[in-house]
Amino acid sequence: MTRHVKVLILGSGPAGYTAAIYAARANLHPLVIAGDVPGGQLTTTTDVENWPGTVPAVLGGVLMEEFDRHARTFGAEVVQDVIVSVDFGRRPFVLTGEFGAVYRADTVILCTGATARSIGLPSEAAFRGRGVSGCATCDGFFYKDQECCVIGGGNTAVEEALFLSNIASRVHLVHRRDRFRAEPALLDRLHARVAEGRVALHLSREMDEVLGDDRGVTAVRLRRADGPPETLPVSGVFVAIGHDPNTALFVPALAHRDGYLQTGLADPAYPMMTNVPGVFAAGDVQDSLYRQAVTSAGSGCMAALDARRFLELTAAAVAAE
Ligand code: FAD
Ligand code: NAP
């Protein structure tokens, strides 16, 4: 099967669906490739409390069903496929799905998201969404006045610990080495919270088990080189050991920094365009900093508007030749 579309969108998270809504309303008949996680990361969580306009909280899966319905209402087409190869050296661009479908596209919007790294413990996976989280901004409020721990020693872990220290009764920051890699300004703020008793540091320790029951997490077990294991009673565990953007298919063909696609460098007139004219990126795949549903949706909108303008100007240039 071969299809030719004006706008091909990879990914069905907040960025992909928002791009689809804008492209569909511009009469560009976008095609969304849903990928292996239809609905994206939010389908892996329960309550989303910071999506504007939804009080009380909306379930992540329900919110993404609404995104899907919204995009289809305006004529976007969504197909269940995973792109396994891309050729951005030809025009139209050529992308191939996992069962051999070939998609030719005048523009492509990459919204393939990022994946939070996990430590890889079976108990971590078993309690994910029931006490184990990868996002304090998203889930921290559920642990108001309770004890939590954060795993990691980089900027994200320290930021998560600082954020949680305003919500939780106490935050335990667990790091496998004896020093943090987070930047000094963040560490100054961290040590101030330690002095106030809001944060406790547990260095040279690795979490080797998440403990809990039917109601969720009750503690973590920490392994250390210089003594017997420790048990830390907590109700929330925030794993903050980094994210991997889903860009293996696109690098090195597309410019990136630490794997995140870079946009707006080749042509400042198109803030969401990669270094290949006509290929745009939005959401967590190009944003290592904010990684929120609302920011992803916002950049999906921007990418679709950029793509529309790109198509208009390209068509005008061809007509003028
Ligand atoms: P994603 O949601 O990651 O979607 C990526 C999409 O790309 C998926 O549909 C996937 O199938 C597709 N894809 C990947 N590879 C391919 C391929 N090769 N071909 C085709 N498709 C592909 N944010 C908030 O604002 N509030 C919250 O409460 C919140 N809670 C969260 C809870 C958890 C547990 C997690 C993990 C994240 C949470 N986030 C929250 C963050 C939020 O989910 C992300 O910022 C947001 O989903 C990013 O949207 P995105 O569209 O960029 O990518
Ligand atoms: P990171 O810098 O790669 O740090 C990951 C941390 O997790 C490291 O301390 C690492 O330990 C630890 N870790 C990795 N694998 C582990 C495992 N299996 N078990 C236990 N611990 C493990 O990731 P990040 O903190 O998410 O930051 C990613 C990038 O975003 C960085 O460039 C960062 O500067 C940037 N960022 C910036 C800001 C900001 O500027 N405010 C905020 C957030 C992120 P080791 O130290 O032993 O390697």
Short mmCIF file of N, CA and C and ligand atoms in Angstrom, two decimals, residues 117-120 151-159 174-177 179-183 186 205-207 239-243 258 260 288-289 291, ligand 2:
data_model
loop_
_atom_site.label_atom_id
_atom_site.label_comp_id
_atom_site.label_asym_id
_atom_site.label_seq_id
_atom_site.Cartn_x
_atom_site.Cartn_y
_atom_site.Cartn_z
N ARG A 117 13.38 6.75 31.56
CA ARG A 117 14.17 5.55 31.85
C ARG A 117 13.67 4.91 33.14
N SER A 118 13.71 3.61 33.18
CA SER A 118 13.36 2.94 34.43
C SER A 118 14.57 2.16 34.90
N ILE A 119 14.59 1.86 36.20
CA ILE A 119 15.73 1.13 36.75
C ILE A 119 15.71 -0.32 36.27
N GLY A 120 14.50 -0.84 36.06
CA GLY A 120 14.39 -2.20 35.52
C GLY A 120 14.01 -3.24 36.55
N ILE A 151 14.70 9.05 43.09
CA ILE A 151 15.91 8.30 42.74
C ILE A 151 16.63 9.04 41.63
N GLY A 152 17.94 9.31 41.82
CA GLY A 152 18.72 9.97 40.78
C GLY A 152 19.59 11.06 41.36
N GLY A 153 20.55 11.52 40.54
CA GLY A 153 21.48 12.53 41.05
C GLY A 153 21.73 13.65 40.07
N GLY A 154 20.91 13.73 39.01
CA GLY A 154 21.08 14.80 38.02
C GLY A 154 20.15 15.97 38.30
N ASN A 155 20.11 16.90 37.35
CA ASN A 155 19.26 18.08 37.52
C ASN A 155 17.80 17.71 37.71
N THR A 156 17.34 16.71 36.95
CA THR A 156 15.93 16.35 37.06
C THR A 156 15.61 15.84 38.46
N ALA A 157 16.45 14.98 38.99
CA ALA A 157 16.19 14.41 40.33
C ALA A 157 16.18 15.52 41.38
N VAL A 158 17.13 16.44 41.29
CA VAL A 158 17.18 17.51 42.29
C VAL A 158 15.98 18.44 42.12
N GLU A 159 15.62 18.73 40.88
CA GLU A 159 14.43 19.58 40.68
C GLU A 159 13.17 18.89 41.21
N VAL A 174 17.62 9.69 46.90
CA VAL A 174 18.50 8.51 46.90
C VAL A 174 19.36 8.54 45.65
N HIS A 175 20.68 8.51 45.84
CA HIS A 175 21.56 8.56 44.67
C HIS A 175 22.64 7.48 44.80
N ARG A 176 22.99 6.89 43.67
CA ARG A 176 23.90 5.74 43.72
C ARG A 176 25.35 6.11 43.98
N ARG A 177 25.69 7.37 43.75
CA ARG A 177 27.09 7.79 44.00
C ARG A 177 27.16 8.71 45.22
N ARG A 179 28.31 11.78 45.10
CA ARG A 179 28.15 13.17 44.70
C ARG A 179 27.14 13.29 43.56
N PHE A 180 26.53 14.48 43.52
CA PHE A 180 25.50 14.70 42.50
C PHE A 180 26.12 15.26 41.22
N ARG A 181 25.48 14.98 40.12
CA ARG A 181 25.91 15.63 38.88
C ARG A 181 25.08 16.88 38.59
N ALA A 182 24.09 17.16 39.42
CA ALA A 182 23.26 18.35 39.20
C ALA A 182 24.10 19.62 39.34
N GLU A 183 23.62 20.69 38.74
CA GLU A 183 24.42 21.92 38.71
C GLU A 183 24.42 22.62 40.08
N LEU A 186 21.37 24.49 41.68
CA LEU A 186 20.31 23.60 42.19
C LEU A 186 20.74 22.94 43.49
N ARG A 205 23.69 4.77 47.60
CA ARG A 205 22.66 3.74 47.83
C ARG A 205 21.86 3.54 46.54
N GLU A 206 21.49 2.29 46.31
CA GLU A 206 20.68 1.99 45.13
C GLU A 206 19.39 1.31 45.56
N MET A 207 18.31 1.75 44.97
CA MET A 207 17.03 1.10 45.28
C MET A 207 17.04 -0.29 44.63
N VAL A 239 11.14 8.11 40.07
CA VAL A 239 12.36 7.67 39.41
C VAL A 239 12.75 8.76 38.42
N ALA A 240 13.90 9.39 38.66
CA ALA A 240 14.32 10.54 37.84
C ALA A 240 15.74 10.32 37.35
N ILE A 241 15.88 9.27 36.55
CA ILE A 241 17.24 8.91 36.10
C ILE A 241 17.41 9.22 34.61
N GLY A 242 16.59 10.11 34.10
CA GLY A 242 16.75 10.56 32.71
C GLY A 242 15.64 10.07 31.80
N HIS A 243 15.57 10.69 30.64
CA HIS A 243 14.60 10.32 29.60
C HIS A 243 15.36 10.04 28.32
N ASP A 258 21.83 15.83 22.42
CA ASP A 258 21.58 14.72 23.36
C ASP A 258 20.40 13.88 22.89
N TYR A 260 17.66 14.86 21.42
CA TYR A 260 16.43 15.64 21.22
C TYR A 260 16.56 16.43 19.91
N SER A 288 13.63 18.84 25.96
CA SER A 288 14.19 18.07 27.08
C SER A 288 13.86 18.73 28.41
N LEU A 289 13.24 19.91 28.36
CA LEU A 289 13.11 20.71 29.58
C LEU A 289 11.73 20.62 30.24
N ARG A 291 8.55 19.03 29.07
CA ARG A 291 7.96 17.67 29.02
C ARG A 291 6.60 17.57 29.70
P1 NAP B 2 21.10 12.91 33.80
O1 NAP B 2 21.81 14.20 33.89
O2 NAP B 2 21.56 11.89 32.80
O3 NAP B 2 21.18 12.26 35.26
C1 NAP B 2 20.67 10.99 35.48
C2 NAP B 2 20.97 10.63 36.92
O4 NAP B 2 20.39 9.37 37.18
C3 NAP B 2 22.47 10.53 37.21
O5 NAP B 2 22.74 11.05 38.50
C4 NAP B 2 22.71 9.04 37.16
O6 NAP B 2 23.71 8.61 38.06
C5 NAP B 2 21.40 8.49 37.65
N1 NAP B 2 21.14 7.19 37.09
C6 NAP B 2 21.18 6.81 35.78
N2 NAP B 2 20.85 5.53 35.65
C7 NAP B 2 20.60 5.07 36.91
C8 NAP B 2 20.21 3.80 37.44
N3 NAP B 2 20.02 2.75 36.64
N4 NAP B 2 20.05 3.69 38.78
C9 NAP B 2 20.25 4.75 39.60
N5 NAP B 2 20.61 5.99 39.16
C10 NAP B 2 20.79 6.13 37.82
O7 NAP B 2 19.52 13.08 33.52
P2 NAP B 2 18.56 14.28 33.95
O8 NAP B 2 18.81 14.67 35.34
O9 NAP B 2 17.18 13.84 33.55
O10 NAP B 2 19.00 15.45 32.99
C11 NAP B 2 18.96 15.24 31.56
C12 NAP B 2 19.43 16.51 30.86
O11 NAP B 2 18.45 17.52 31.05
C13 NAP B 2 20.74 17.03 31.43
O12 NAP B 2 21.46 17.58 30.37
C14 NAP B 2 20.29 18.08 32.40
O13 NAP B 2 21.27 19.10 32.59
C15 NAP B 2 19.06 18.64 31.68
N6 NAP B 2 18.16 19.24 32.66
C16 NAP B 2 18.36 20.54 32.96
C17 NAP B 2 17.56 21.15 33.92
C18 NAP B 2 17.82 22.57 34.25
O14 NAP B 2 18.65 23.18 33.60
N7 NAP B 2 17.18 23.15 35.24
C19 NAP B 2 16.57 20.42 34.57
C20 NAP B 2 16.40 19.08 34.24
C21 NAP B 2 17.22 18.48 33.28
P3 NAP B 2 25.26 8.99 37.85
O15 NAP B 2 25.38 10.41 38.35
O16 NAP B 2 25.96 7.99 38.70
O17 NAP B 2 25.54 8.84 36.40
#
